[in-house]
Every structure is written in C-alpha cells, then in structure tokens.
XYZ file of C-alpha atoms in Angstrom:
778
model
C 82.457 86.428 144.570
C 83.122 85.950 141.091
C 85.589 87.400 139.026
C 83.311 89.282 137.316
C 81.657 90.819 140.644
C 85.242 91.481 141.957
C 86.441 93.343 138.238
C 84.238 96.021 136.961
C 84.225 96.389 133.143
C 85.036 100.144 133.597
C 88.355 99.204 135.161
C 89.352 96.846 132.534
C 88.508 100.137 129.722
C 90.744 102.366 132.208
C 93.520 99.682 132.125
C 93.343 99.157 127.844
C 93.886 103.371 127.893
C 96.141 103.292 130.268
C 98.401 100.580 128.738
C 98.052 102.207 125.412
C 98.808 105.692 126.577
C 102.156 104.414 128.579
C 103.195 102.449 125.336
C 102.928 104.820 122.862
C 104.280 108.047 125.019
C 107.165 105.639 125.832
C 107.436 104.560 122.113
C 107.201 108.241 120.971
C 109.787 109.352 123.256
C 112.303 106.513 122.384
C 111.832 107.614 118.473
C 112.861 111.027 119.808
C 115.898 109.812 121.257
C 116.721 108.183 118.598
C 116.411 111.275 116.697
C 113.615 110.193 114.487
C 111.714 113.313 114.965
C 111.456 116.336 112.982
C 111.085 120.241 112.490
C 108.011 119.596 110.713
C 106.235 119.364 113.183
C 107.668 118.668 116.846
C 110.257 121.314 116.369
C 108.122 123.815 115.088
C 105.005 123.424 118.025
C 108.131 123.275 120.684
C 109.147 126.205 119.623
C 105.916 127.794 119.785
C 104.933 126.494 122.975
C 108.628 127.387 124.250
C 107.583 131.060 123.497
C 104.238 131.110 124.516
C 105.083 130.000 128.137
C 107.340 133.037 127.788
C 105.038 135.152 127.099
C 105.548 135.364 123.290
C 102.145 133.616 122.389
C 102.758 131.383 119.120
C 106.201 132.804 118.033
C 107.645 131.099 115.570
C 110.974 131.434 113.509
C 111.326 128.122 112.057
C 109.256 128.422 108.938
C 110.740 131.151 106.340
C 108.860 133.983 106.009
C 106.289 132.796 109.076
C 106.650 134.846 112.590
C 103.592 132.917 114.297
C 102.134 129.959 114.429
C 98.657 131.211 113.610
C 100.037 131.665 109.805
C 99.505 128.008 109.364
C 96.763 126.900 112.126
C 94.784 128.350 114.840
C 95.161 126.133 117.875
C 94.470 128.063 120.857
C 94.907 124.489 123.156
C 98.664 125.711 122.477
C 97.649 128.424 125.478
C 96.632 125.564 127.430
C 99.648 123.324 126.812
C 102.704 125.849 127.517
C 102.000 125.888 131.563
C 103.180 122.349 131.234
C 106.859 123.925 130.145
C 106.894 125.702 133.395
C 107.229 122.425 134.817
C 109.281 120.030 132.167
C 110.373 122.296 129.465
C 111.264 119.348 126.952
C 109.629 119.096 123.461
C 108.996 115.016 124.819
C 106.407 116.512 127.624
C 104.452 117.545 124.127
C 105.165 113.674 122.717
C 103.560 112.596 126.561
C 100.604 114.399 126.711
C 99.665 113.950 122.740
C 100.125 109.745 123.502
C 98.143 109.672 126.752
C 95.431 112.253 125.741
C 94.735 110.428 122.671
C 94.543 106.842 124.227
C 92.033 107.983 126.859
C 89.741 108.418 124.536
C 89.100 104.665 124.395
C 87.265 105.308 127.983
C 84.469 107.361 126.490
C 84.238 104.834 123.307
C 83.571 102.312 125.898
C 81.177 104.341 128.240
C 79.289 104.893 124.313
C 79.268 101.301 123.478
C 77.992 100.198 126.865
C 75.464 102.513 127.082
C 74.266 101.650 123.165
C 74.746 97.820 123.523
C 73.558 97.035 127.093
C 76.531 94.904 127.717
C 79.353 95.757 129.723
C 81.738 93.072 128.702
C 81.224 92.950 125.036
C 81.254 96.915 124.985
C 85.294 96.503 125.609
C 86.078 95.601 122.329
C 85.646 99.315 121.486
C 88.082 100.741 123.673
C 90.573 97.854 122.661
C 89.625 99.034 118.991
C 90.503 102.605 119.941
C 93.631 101.532 121.180
C 94.816 99.104 118.458
C 93.305 101.463 115.503
C 96.752 101.976 113.316
C 95.516 105.030 111.967
C 95.505 106.798 114.980
C 98.851 105.394 116.502
C 100.448 106.264 113.421
C 99.442 109.748 114.094
C 100.932 110.016 117.531
C 104.194 108.281 116.075
C 104.174 111.142 113.651
C 105.964 114.502 115.718
C 103.215 116.348 117.637
C 100.299 117.740 116.365
C 97.481 119.609 118.401
C 94.771 117.877 116.173
C 96.187 114.550 117.517
C 94.840 115.633 120.575
C 91.065 116.125 119.197
C 90.080 112.046 119.403
C 89.609 112.206 123.352
C 87.679 115.784 123.077
C 85.322 114.753 120.487
C 84.465 111.182 121.936
C 84.101 112.867 125.489
C 81.353 115.337 123.766
C 79.755 112.799 121.983
C 79.630 110.707 124.835
C 78.327 113.836 126.969
C 76.086 114.440 124.052
C 74.385 111.275 123.855
C 74.099 110.801 127.788
C 72.526 114.806 127.651
C 75.293 116.435 129.696
C 75.087 120.043 127.573
C 77.817 121.574 129.988
C 80.315 118.669 129.739
C 79.427 118.343 125.575
C 80.182 122.226 125.809
C 83.594 121.663 127.828
C 85.226 119.144 125.772
C 83.393 120.528 122.104
C 84.916 123.847 123.142
C 88.502 121.633 123.694
C 87.994 119.948 120.391
C 87.543 122.985 118.465
C 90.708 124.708 119.719
C 92.759 122.072 118.382
C 92.546 123.058 114.669
C 90.285 125.110 112.589
C 88.472 123.086 111.076
C 87.317 120.944 113.821
C 84.521 123.444 114.667
C 82.710 121.767 111.487
C 82.766 118.634 113.379
C 81.085 120.250 116.519
C 78.575 121.728 114.258
C 77.556 118.617 112.718
C 77.337 117.095 116.652
C 75.278 119.873 116.947
C 72.994 118.530 113.516
C 73.142 115.435 115.174
C 71.079 116.949 118.589
C 68.829 118.572 116.116
C 67.894 115.561 113.722
C 68.506 112.510 115.956
C 68.058 113.621 119.549
C 65.534 116.234 118.147
C 66.820 119.040 119.929
C 66.091 122.008 118.196
C 67.510 124.895 120.201
C 70.222 123.489 121.483
C 71.290 122.283 118.080
C 71.124 125.191 116.368
C 73.219 127.109 119.002
C 75.851 124.450 118.453
C 75.667 124.433 114.976
C 76.093 128.391 114.759
C 78.811 128.139 117.561
C 80.866 125.367 115.696
C 80.477 126.454 112.310
C 81.052 130.087 112.887
C 84.127 129.107 114.799
C 85.639 127.293 111.948
C 84.667 130.234 109.227
C 86.388 132.838 111.542
C 89.382 131.027 112.260
C 90.197 129.796 108.310
C 88.906 132.810 106.598
C 89.295 135.816 109.174
C 92.628 134.753 111.381
C 94.828 132.405 109.405
C 94.660 135.262 106.272
C 95.532 138.078 109.002
C 98.921 136.493 110.061
C 99.777 134.534 106.705
C 102.309 136.211 104.490
C 99.988 134.982 101.277
C 96.975 136.946 102.876
C 94.868 133.704 102.594
C 94.985 130.150 104.352
C 98.119 128.978 103.222
C 96.953 125.372 102.564
C 94.230 126.513 100.206
C 96.386 125.764 97.554
C 95.702 122.149 97.984
C 92.295 122.702 96.750
C 92.737 124.373 93.857
C 89.955 124.200 90.783
C 87.571 123.875 93.818
C 86.290 127.144 94.277
C 88.013 130.633 94.799
C 89.292 130.896 98.256
C 87.610 129.055 101.280
C 84.245 130.626 100.601
C 84.682 129.829 97.053
C 85.132 126.154 98.245
C 81.757 125.951 100.462
C 79.692 127.620 97.509
C 81.094 124.871 95.130
C 80.126 122.033 97.754
C 76.483 123.303 98.304
C 75.738 124.151 94.311
C 78.176 121.477 92.857
C 78.310 118.335 94.670
C 79.187 116.206 91.911
C 82.356 117.947 91.614
C 83.517 117.274 94.999
C 82.587 113.606 94.903
C 84.243 113.359 91.539
C 87.525 114.843 93.239
C 86.796 112.729 96.306
C 86.980 109.336 94.424
C 89.804 110.614 92.172
C 91.559 111.100 95.459
C 90.881 107.648 96.249
C 88.373 107.541 98.562
C 86.755 104.299 98.403
C 89.900 102.425 99.352
C 90.882 104.769 101.968
C 87.087 104.631 103.425
C 87.166 100.719 103.157
C 90.615 100.835 105.101
C 89.062 103.223 107.704
C 86.100 100.822 108.223
C 88.254 97.466 108.297
C 89.741 97.511 111.734
C 85.725 97.853 112.878
C 84.457 94.933 110.943
C 82.636 97.965 108.595
C 80.113 98.053 111.420
C 80.264 102.019 111.195
C 78.794 101.653 108.055
C 75.291 101.132 109.777
C 75.641 104.167 111.696
C 76.028 106.990 108.878
C 74.741 109.249 110.795
C 77.417 109.317 113.556
C 80.738 108.622 110.892
C 79.047 111.628 109.312
C 79.867 113.637 111.687
C 83.512 113.541 110.667
C 83.023 114.335 107.010
C 84.388 117.813 107.093
C 88.011 116.300 107.853
C 87.446 113.359 105.549
C 86.792 116.190 103.280
C 89.815 118.048 103.772
C 91.968 114.831 103.307
C 90.243 113.416 100.478
C 90.095 116.643 98.262
C 93.391 117.709 98.684
C 95.924 117.177 96.208
C 98.604 116.857 98.886
C 99.313 113.316 98.857
C 100.105 112.913 102.524
C 96.420 113.889 103.435
C 95.271 111.327 101.630
C 97.115 108.601 103.206
C 95.310 107.338 105.873
C 98.365 105.683 107.780
C 101.719 107.529 108.840
C 100.130 111.247 109.155
C 98.079 113.014 111.695
C 95.360 114.064 109.301
C 93.166 111.215 110.225
C 92.992 111.885 113.787
C 89.655 113.735 114.015
C 88.155 110.635 111.629
C 88.939 107.967 113.857
C 86.970 108.529 116.799
C 83.579 108.841 114.872
C 84.485 105.390 113.176
C 84.846 103.498 116.401
C 81.948 105.226 117.827
C 79.629 104.257 115.101
C 81.083 100.833 115.169
C 79.213 100.384 118.364
C 76.214 102.274 117.493
C 75.945 100.437 114.462
C 76.351 97.298 116.071
C 73.681 98.413 118.514
C 71.429 98.652 115.542
C 72.085 95.363 114.024
C 71.096 93.724 117.468
C 67.711 95.262 117.450
C 67.071 94.530 114.053
C 68.236 90.913 114.672
C 65.793 90.861 117.608
C 62.951 92.342 115.789
C 63.680 89.382 113.313
C 63.428 87.145 116.015
C 60.243 88.130 117.566
C 58.170 88.385 114.030
C 59.153 84.614 113.658
C 58.938 83.477 116.865
C 62.293 82.682 117.685
C 63.147 81.883 121.364
C 66.301 83.138 123.149
C 67.790 86.749 123.528
C 68.749 86.963 120.005
C 69.815 90.640 120.300
C 72.386 89.909 123.182
C 73.611 87.266 121.318
C 74.462 89.409 118.176
C 75.992 91.874 120.398
C 78.555 89.581 121.857
C 78.934 87.371 118.739
C 79.639 91.358 116.843
C 81.987 92.739 119.888
C 83.941 89.295 119.037
C 84.122 89.958 115.070
C 85.302 93.350 115.646
C 88.039 92.101 118.288
C 89.396 89.769 115.487
C 88.991 92.614 113.066
C 90.831 94.914 115.011
C 93.518 92.404 115.914
C 93.823 91.166 112.263
C 94.182 94.979 110.494
C 96.493 95.609 113.458
C 98.912 92.475 112.684
C 99.766 94.232 109.229
C 99.986 97.976 109.828
C 99.868 98.827 113.548
C 102.785 99.991 115.738
C 102.735 97.678 118.456
C 105.017 94.401 119.598
C 101.291 92.751 118.085
C 102.116 93.934 114.458
C 104.034 92.157 112.564
C 107.679 93.720 111.777
C 107.675 95.869 114.927
C 111.210 97.627 115.980
C 111.773 99.673 119.108
C 114.006 102.502 117.942
C 117.650 101.925 119.135
C 119.432 104.735 120.881
C 123.492 104.534 119.401
C 126.304 105.723 120.401
C 126.239 108.101 117.334
C 123.274 109.642 119.090
C 124.977 110.106 122.396
C 127.709 111.508 120.634
C 125.167 114.419 119.189
C 123.374 114.799 122.681
C 126.981 115.601 124.059
C 127.883 118.188 120.998
C 123.914 119.805 121.327
C 125.053 120.230 124.895
C 127.497 122.915 123.706
C 125.675 125.232 122.302
C 124.295 128.063 124.357
C 120.537 128.278 125.009
C 120.186 131.568 123.996
C 122.374 131.158 120.554
C 120.531 131.274 117.471
C 120.628 127.730 115.758
C 119.988 126.622 112.216
C 119.602 122.589 112.223
C 118.835 119.808 109.764
C 115.147 118.541 110.042
C 115.953 115.787 112.299
C 118.030 117.698 114.694
C 115.826 120.699 114.776
C 113.662 119.444 117.613
C 116.556 119.127 119.872
C 117.758 122.480 119.606
C 114.233 124.039 119.052
C 113.610 125.442 122.211
C 115.213 128.894 121.776
C 113.901 132.503 120.388
C 115.568 131.923 117.250
C 115.677 128.455 115.340
C 115.674 127.734 111.563
C 116.160 124.707 109.533
C 119.143 123.861 107.548
C 119.943 125.410 105.147
C 117.934 128.263 105.874
C 120.763 130.150 108.145
C 119.913 133.811 108.304
C 121.275 135.496 111.322
C 122.132 131.618 112.862
C 125.091 132.058 115.134
C 125.529 128.117 114.992
C 124.631 125.611 112.258
C 124.127 121.870 113.561
C 124.486 119.246 110.861
C 124.487 115.143 110.790
C 126.082 114.232 107.650
C 124.933 110.721 107.845
C 121.222 110.942 107.792
C 118.709 111.776 105.056
C 119.674 115.579 103.842
C 116.856 116.471 103.122
C 115.585 118.924 101.611
C 119.149 119.054 100.147
C 121.155 116.510 97.945
C 123.938 114.796 99.471
C 126.077 116.624 97.071
C 124.382 120.094 97.838
C 125.049 119.415 101.637
C 129.050 118.864 100.804
C 129.367 121.911 98.711
C 127.952 124.031 101.249
C 129.770 122.874 103.891
C 133.268 123.474 102.156
C 131.614 127.005 101.452
C 130.811 127.931 104.927
C 134.320 126.926 106.111
C 136.270 129.067 103.302
C 134.157 131.942 104.725
C 133.220 133.235 108.327
C 132.044 130.005 109.604
C 134.616 127.666 111.364
C 134.607 124.142 113.547
C 133.229 123.926 116.958
C 132.825 120.363 117.173
C 133.173 117.130 114.870
C 132.614 113.713 115.519
C 131.580 110.610 113.708
C 129.925 112.427 111.016
C 128.392 115.223 113.882
C 129.318 118.867 112.905
C 128.600 121.770 114.600
C 129.886 125.027 113.126
C 130.255 128.943 114.683
C 130.298 132.307 112.788
C 133.212 133.511 113.529
C 135.552 130.313 114.425
C 139.041 129.944 113.437
C 138.795 126.585 113.102
C 138.543 125.257 109.149
C 139.873 121.690 108.962
C 137.847 118.945 110.023
C 139.597 116.797 112.699
C 140.356 113.149 111.834
C 137.387 111.514 114.513
C 134.708 113.145 112.133
C 135.290 110.534 109.891
C 134.779 107.456 112.264
C 131.385 107.390 110.996
C 133.054 105.570 107.653
C 135.098 103.568 109.793
C 133.917 99.761 110.891
C 136.858 98.048 112.248
C 135.104 95.080 113.663
C 132.793 94.808 110.778
C 132.018 91.022 109.695
C 129.937 91.257 106.278
C 127.369 88.868 105.520
C 128.952 88.222 102.356
C 132.428 87.960 101.811
C 134.403 88.744 99.211
C 138.143 89.181 97.589
C 137.862 91.313 95.241
C 141.189 93.510 94.738
C 141.023 96.535 92.553
C 144.805 97.210 91.307
C 147.409 97.395 93.923
C 145.365 100.015 95.734
C 141.930 98.876 97.178
C 140.086 95.601 98.112
C 136.477 95.035 98.748
C 135.998 92.403 102.000
C 132.533 92.297 101.562
C 128.941 93.413 101.221
C 125.712 93.667 103.293
C 122.168 94.004 101.767
C 119.544 95.009 103.602
C 115.857 95.683 102.548
C 114.474 99.027 104.186
C 110.450 100.303 103.727
C 112.308 103.054 101.117
C 114.588 100.897 99.345
C 117.737 98.187 98.873
C 120.881 99.525 100.789
C 123.954 97.817 100.225
C 126.804 98.326 102.372
C 130.333 97.821 101.294
C 133.484 97.021 103.235
C 136.763 98.409 102.072
C 140.509 98.125 102.573
C 142.995 100.424 101.100
C 145.761 97.994 100.534
C 148.610 99.958 98.452
C 149.103 103.667 96.844
C 146.513 104.787 94.847
C 147.470 105.892 91.224
C 148.480 109.462 90.757
C 145.830 110.126 87.669
C 143.122 111.799 89.249
C 140.837 111.366 92.210
C 139.449 107.850 93.062
C 135.809 107.183 92.195
C 133.688 103.872 93.908
C 131.243 103.078 90.816
C 128.799 100.356 92.500
C 125.495 99.743 90.580
C 122.804 97.473 90.369
C 121.891 95.210 87.045
C 119.581 92.933 85.108
C 121.150 89.632 85.396
C 119.332 88.681 82.530
C 120.067 91.455 80.068
C 122.937 93.582 81.772
C 120.826 96.510 81.928
C 121.929 98.900 84.653
C 119.079 99.521 86.779
C 120.242 101.957 89.484
C 123.798 104.024 90.115
C 125.016 106.252 91.983
C 124.742 109.118 89.176
C 121.710 110.721 91.058
C 122.430 109.061 94.473
C 126.146 109.264 95.739
C 127.859 107.309 98.344
C 128.122 109.439 101.289
C 130.803 108.136 103.191
C 133.255 108.333 100.051
C 132.106 111.860 99.207
C 133.166 113.184 102.622
C 136.082 110.422 103.488
C 137.249 109.649 99.810
C 140.080 106.759 99.333
C 142.277 109.659 98.963
C 142.135 109.989 102.749
C 141.693 106.222 103.906
C 144.667 104.908 106.020
C 146.309 101.771 105.054
C 144.754 98.800 106.425
C 141.768 100.276 107.762
C 138.564 99.342 107.031
C 136.159 101.561 105.619
C 132.305 101.444 105.052
C 130.645 102.984 102.182
C 126.861 102.995 101.807
C 124.451 103.092 98.554
C 121.079 105.435 98.896
C 118.034 103.341 99.758
C 116.187 102.800 96.632
C 113.567 100.663 95.027
C 115.306 98.068 92.298
C 113.334 96.149 90.559
C 113.946 92.095 90.986
C 116.080 90.398 90.203
C 119.216 92.072 90.293
C 123.031 91.932 90.520
C 125.367 94.066 92.206
C 128.615 95.301 90.400
C 131.546 97.268 91.594
C 134.143 99.289 89.180
C 136.973 102.184 90.657
C 138.023 104.368 88.539
C 141.185 106.591 89.373
C 141.096 109.712 87.058
C 140.083 108.314 83.921
C 141.743 104.856 84.115
C 139.382 101.911 85.408
C 141.474 99.987 87.868
C 141.480 96.277 86.756
C 139.378 93.682 89.209
C 140.606 90.608 90.394
C 138.352 88.143 92.048
C 140.529 86.085 94.349
C 138.070 83.538 95.962
C 138.055 79.924 94.202
C 135.158 79.458 94.668
C 133.568 82.357 93.223
C 134.110 82.653 89.182
C 135.588 86.499 87.860
C 132.659 87.608 85.742
C 133.916 90.807 84.261
C 131.373 93.721 83.351
C 132.320 96.640 80.663
C 134.219 99.670 81.885
C 136.226 97.795 84.566
C 133.365 96.064 86.489
C 132.815 93.135 88.320
C 129.871 91.129 88.910
C 130.503 90.180 92.831
C 126.893 89.519 93.841
C 123.251 88.309 92.962
C 120.451 88.297 95.284
C 119.383 84.673 95.535
C 115.962 84.308 94.215
C 113.426 82.185 96.159
C 112.060 79.081 94.488
C 108.922 79.591 93.827
C 107.623 76.495 91.016
C 108.809 74.653 88.426
C 110.168 76.334 85.249
C 109.015 75.064 81.585
C 111.251 76.449 79.605
C 110.338 77.500 76.119
C 110.905 79.646 73.816
C 107.943 79.868 71.751
C 107.995 82.771 69.265
C 104.329 84.580 68.432
C 104.041 86.858 65.371
C 103.236 90.367 67.102
C 103.535 93.666 64.878
C 106.425 94.963 64.344
C 108.275 92.276 65.820
C 107.883 88.702 67.352
C 107.281 88.648 70.807
C 108.921 85.501 72.668
C 107.613 83.412 75.376
C 111.048 82.431 77.027
C 109.612 80.856 80.108
C 106.488 79.564 82.349
C 107.170 78.995 85.818
C 104.095 76.980 87.619
C 103.779 75.186 90.863
C 105.979 72.093 91.898
C 103.402 70.519 93.444
C 99.702 68.973 92.470
C 96.892 71.279 93.085
C 93.479 71.231 94.613
C 90.073 72.617 93.496
C 88.911 75.693 94.912
C 92.285 77.238 95.615
C 94.441 79.135 93.411
C 96.853 78.578 90.761
C 99.836 81.171 89.702
C 101.677 81.038 86.542
C 104.451 83.568 85.828
C 105.214 84.009 82.488
C 108.718 85.579 81.221
C 107.922 87.509 77.804
C 111.401 88.681 75.969
C 109.358 91.820 74.059
C 110.426 92.452 70.592
C 109.384 95.896 70.572
C 106.033 97.917 71.458
C 102.815 96.465 69.642
C 100.627 98.646 67.857
C 97.772 98.036 70.183
C 97.775 96.943 73.960
C 97.572 93.279 73.998
C 95.701 90.903 76.299
C 97.226 87.707 78.166
C 95.214 84.636 78.241
C 96.293 81.755 80.343
C 93.197 78.574 80.278
C 93.071 75.278 81.860
C 91.333 72.940 79.232
C 90.230 69.226 80.323
C 90.794 66.186 78.344
C 88.221 67.059 75.947
C 89.319 70.547 75.343
C 86.667 71.829 77.495
C 87.801 75.385 79.218
C 87.704 75.052 83.040
C 89.464 78.002 84.759
C 91.064 80.860 82.803
C 92.640 84.140 83.489
C 92.804 86.963 81.170
C 94.688 90.329 81.821
C 97.036 92.823 80.344
C 100.892 92.041 81.479
C 102.136 92.405 84.891
C 98.330 93.214 86.037
C 98.500 96.535 83.672
C 101.772 97.666 84.631
C 103.162 96.844 81.627
C 101.046 97.230 78.148
C 102.837 95.438 75.322
C 102.529 98.986 73.556
C 105.161 100.058 75.600
C 107.797 97.320 75.748
C 111.017 97.755 74.453
C 113.079 95.646 72.389
C 114.717 93.022 74.179
C 113.488 93.606 77.537
C 112.088 91.012 79.905
C 108.771 91.130 81.367
C 107.676 88.980 84.351
C 104.068 88.307 84.094
C 102.402 86.773 86.722
C 98.722 85.288 86.745
C 96.586 83.573 89.125
C 93.761 81.077 88.294
C 91.267 80.406 90.439
C 90.138 76.706 90.139
C 86.607 75.786 90.619
C 85.530 74.363 93.803
C 83.811 71.912 91.449
C 86.652 70.976 89.556
C 86.972 67.200 89.484
C 90.654 65.335 90.060
C 92.402 64.570 86.877
C 95.085 65.788 84.982
C 94.494 69.527 82.489
C 96.511 71.330 79.957
C 97.583 75.031 80.750
C 97.583 77.000 77.227
C 98.764 80.369 76.947
C 98.797 83.007 74.598
C 97.884 86.784 73.252
C 94.716 88.649 71.702
C 93.450 92.165 70.857
C 91.438 92.919 73.751
C 89.311 95.256 70.972
C 88.791 92.284 68.070
C 89.253 89.344 70.037
C 91.673 88.026 67.544
C 94.393 85.673 69.137
C 98.196 86.351 68.131
C 99.226 83.843 65.637
C 101.363 80.979 68.047
C 102.710 77.725 67.902
C 99.717 75.564 68.545
C 96.193 74.883 67.953
C 93.918 77.681 67.867
C 96.779 79.875 68.254
C 97.346 78.697 71.606
C 100.970 77.347 73.392
C 100.415 74.458 74.640
C 102.517 74.975 77.873
C 102.581 71.815 80.404
C 99.781 69.626 82.003
C 98.291 70.451 85.577
C 97.227 67.941 87.980
C 94.492 68.626 90.311
C 93.920 66.918 93.450
C 90.908 66.035 95.263
C-alpha cells in the first residue's frame, strides 16, 4: 500500500484546518495575556456574552449612552455562544472559539475545490490558501467579532448549495446571517446564485426573500429601535449616498455610477488587487462566486471610515475572504475546462485539463506563500514575533485580582477586557458610578493625551478617590479610599538598574544629571528613543527640571520632532526632582514617524536656565546646539552608492534651485535592470509652476537610450511647495532596456515645465547637467 493509499487528502485538509485553529487560538490568547486586546471589541463582546449567559441578553455598559449590543449590531449568534460561559467564563473562550471556527472553514473550501477540480490532491492548495490568507488571520488577531465566525458558515453554506444539500445550506446560512446584520444580503445572493447558475427558481427566490428580508429588518428596524440616535449608528459613514439605509439602497439602484465613483475614491482597485493576490487572481475567472460577497465589499469600500477600507488589520473583510478562496477554485476549474477544450480543437494529446489543475494549484500555493511572507501572521511571515508576557503584565494581573467581582470598574481600553465580566464596566475616562479605576500609565493612554491622564489622576487623588494598589506604573484607585500618596514602587516602571544601552554616552548637564546612553528602536508606529539618565548631584533651585530631547535634520538643523505635543511619560510621572542619587532612570520618547536622515539632541532646562552640557567621551566631538542642546547621536545611513558632488545651479523662478549631490550605484550595471539615481536638491523657494525632473542616459552619439521623468519624490514634494533652503531627496528609477549594448553612457539631469516642455536653464548643453558616466556590462 502506497502513502497515497494510506493518507486520504480529506484528512490532510482537516489537519491544515486544525493546525491553523490551534496556532491562532494560542496566538490570540497570548496577545490577550500580554494586554494587547482592547475594549473595542473584546471587552464589549465579553460583557455582552457574560450578561447574556446570566439572563440579561446583549446587556452592555461599556459604551456611553448604550445599554445593549443591539444598538450597534444585530448578532443573535451570541445567544448560542453564551452557554459556553456556563463552563468557561473567560474572554479567552471567545478568542479560542473565533480562531477555531474561522480556521475550520478550510474544510468546506477543500470540499468545493475537490468537487470542481476533480483532483483530491490539487484541491489541498485551497485549504492552505485559506489558513494563510492574511486578511482572515489579521481579523482573528483583532480582538473578537461575531462576524469573524461567518467565514466558516458562509463556506459551509456554499458547499451545501453546491452539493444540493438544502437543509444543510439552510442551517449554515442561518448561522452566517446571525453573525451580523449585513450577512443576510450575502445569503440572498447565494439564493440568486441558485436561481441563475443552478436554475432553481423556487429555492432561489425563497432564499433571496428570507436573506434580504432579515437584513432589512435588522438594519432598518432592530438597530434603530435600540440606538440612541434612532437609526443605525454607522450610517454616518455613508453620508452623501442617500437619506438613511433605504435612501442608500435607492441610490444604489437608481444611480449606480455614484456608488462606483465612491468605491473607486475609497481605493477599490488596490483593495481588490490585494484581495485576489493570495490566490493568484484566479477568483476573477469566477465572478459569479466572488460577487456573492458584494454587499460586504460595498459596506467596506463605500465607507468613509478608513479601517473599513483597510484589508489587513481589522475584521471587516471576514465575510469576503470565503468567496475569494472558493471563487479561486471554481475559477481554476473554469480555466482547466477551457484549456481542455482548446486541446481537443487542436488535436493535442494528453490530459491538459488535469495538467492545468495541478499547475494552477501549485501557482496558488506559491502565491499564497509569497503574499503571506510580507503580510501574514505566522512564523512563515517576515517580522513575526510571539507576544511576550512580562513581569509588568503579571503585576497587573495580581492587582486586577484585588478588585471585587461585583464592583463597577472603569478601566483603560487595553485593560478593559480583563475586567469586563461584571454588570457595570466602563472605558476610562468614562467613570460614571464606578467604584474602582484601573490604569497603567506605561501604555498608550488613548483616548486621552498623556498630560490629560496625569492631570486627571492628580484631580482624582485630590478628591474622593484614593490608592488601593500602585506598582510599576499600575494604579488601582477606589472611591472613598483615604490613601492619597503614590508609593515608591509605583515608579519602578521608570527605573532600569541593569540597563546596558546600545549607544553608550557620557554627557553631563551641569552638576546634576548625566545622560549615560540611548536605545533607538524602529517601531510600526515610528521611532522611539529610550534615554538612560543618572542623577549625579543637587538640582538647581530655580524651578522644575525639564528634559528636552528632539530629532533634527543634520543638514540644516531644522527640528523634525520634539516633545511639545508628545511628552516623556516617565519624566511626567517621575520627574528628575524625585530621582534618587545614583539610580539609573529610563525615559522614552513616544513613537512617532521621523523623516530620514535625522540626528538626536538633548537639552535640560531648570526653570528658565539651560544646564550646560559637557560631552566627556574622548572619541566623540562635542557638537553643541542652540538653547543648551548637545548633538549626541546620528542614525548611521546605509551606503547606497557613490555620491557625485555638485553643486549645480538651475535658474528657477523666483530663486535659483541647487542640485547639491547625485547618488548613483557604485557597481557597474547590466542591461534589463533598474538604475536608481537619487538627487539632492536645495530649494531656492516655491516655483511659480510645478516642475518635472528628467534623468536620462545618452549613448556616445548623444542618443537617448533610457530615462525617467517625474515630479520630485514621486509627486510627494512638488516644486511649487518647496521652502527656501530646505533639502529634498528625490529618487528616480531608470529601467535599462534588455537590448542595451555594453558600453559607457552619460547621465544627464534637469528640470522642465511639464505644460510647455521648456527646460529650466542649467549649466550644460541643452540645459541638462552632465552628472557622470555610467558603465553598462553585458
């Protein structure tokens, strides 16, 4: 017996689905343990399910002005989920359930592929594509949402419809429709599929009526009944498309061009391209399948709310993914049948249909892996990191355990789902009648500014609130407590006794403070710099001490980012006046995008006096800046090529523009490759009209062989917006033709008016700057 006889493909499909379920359940739970889940929406769902399990269906207090989940969404499936809380009452149960059910959708995806392709092993490409689909994976890692359960039910419903199992279809269609109010429209379109494709008139019409009827009732009757506004709370996202939900439908039916234009403005083309890429665009061959998801596509692409138009990172694409994967397998079957028909007409031998199926399945696997590599959420993806549960998190769990289970609590957004199993829970700064407030000052304080959070806590402690527990940045307050002072262990989050900075420094400010090092980290939300300080003496008695780090441009000294709007959280709560002699204190900037290249400088101010800095390292020059600042570090720039130095002046109006430097590849280049040229302009000021940059390669006879024309920085820095004296980095990629013969070519650069074609006067023949020679090898 061969291995093919011993191993059945359906078992492999189940194994793929179960592996995905186990992995994403574990990852989602780990994210929760690391306090990466939020009130929106794990805390909201957890409280609603917890209340439902106790006889208070959909009860919710986590959103101001809302008392029931029905005010936002109609999700009857929560009634079926609630009994799980009789056995395991924990928000992690929702995360496990969501991951398990969503990943099990890979099995009906396999069944549909096997049926249409007629090849059991090739069909396994589609459960693999399902499990590796980044949009679905990211939905599972964005807290919990009932609609993230829909992929399994929708795929199972389509599988049953495809197989003619009407009762099974009805079961899974009803479950799908119970996950969110819009899903009934997808069920209705499956009815249209039955009517048009399967030619089942009665079944199709009944399904269309029931599916669309349910969604109309849910959106236009149930939600407005419970919403404080008297209408669906999210209709504001579709302003300009009609008056209310009925008006939106009328606009779609009578003015479809308005809908199409709004979708295109919302990024429909790149959204759809990224949606189809993991399955090698095969879904385009089966539009009758993919268009079943058109209601959810419309909900996302017509919305003015940016997250809904974001493919990976939120739950909104969940109902769309099944029909992309199912459509890909149906599309491959259509392609294979077409190939077989061509083979028969041409008299070719061999089973071209089967070969097309096998090759197509391999292409799907490769496309899934390649797309997953850059956007996925497993160890196969670049940059994957397993969330770490630290001692800081364990301290938080111990503090949370001190809150009585029946007490009303107000907690920050990332702490909220850890205390949401109670009748009254609020998201701070919404306090209402809360008896306890739970805070962690080390995390993102959204929706409050860090300064506002600090002032609020001072006001609370000055009033009727007092401290129950405070350690390592965690703070538990209770109404009526008499303890007003924060204990010393609260400030442990700012202490780093064993730190070893990656950039060691020795910069003394006056006799009081010493900067001993830096860590600079590139995060998804920007650059964050951690400074390590030591108090070395008495602080001047002239006023409060303020640390003032900032990023600046090394070329012209412009401040790129400082702490005027984004304060140093550690120094806010634990200012230098509180520091103990000799202790090492960690102070971090808030993450923020900083343009390259940048330097990092620090000033220290006591009252109105800047403390004089002294750089003590013998190998580091003392580079002092205005207002008591000292330049302590510059990010090393990777060597991208050889620099050809100018300057060359171009006679732009109203002031000349200078091309200061051109960076070109060091090594010789080859025909058929890309040649990247980076220009560095120093602006004379805004030009009267936007100018176009040309970069050209000329052969020995002066003939043009390759070029790239375009606005500076790909259109991001038009010349009519340039400020006097600023530097603009301007890359251009010249594609060298495959037919380019080996030899030496000349690179010329210049500017011209895109409307008239007239070149700006420049120092060279034909108003073109002769930059350098380029050697092209064979």
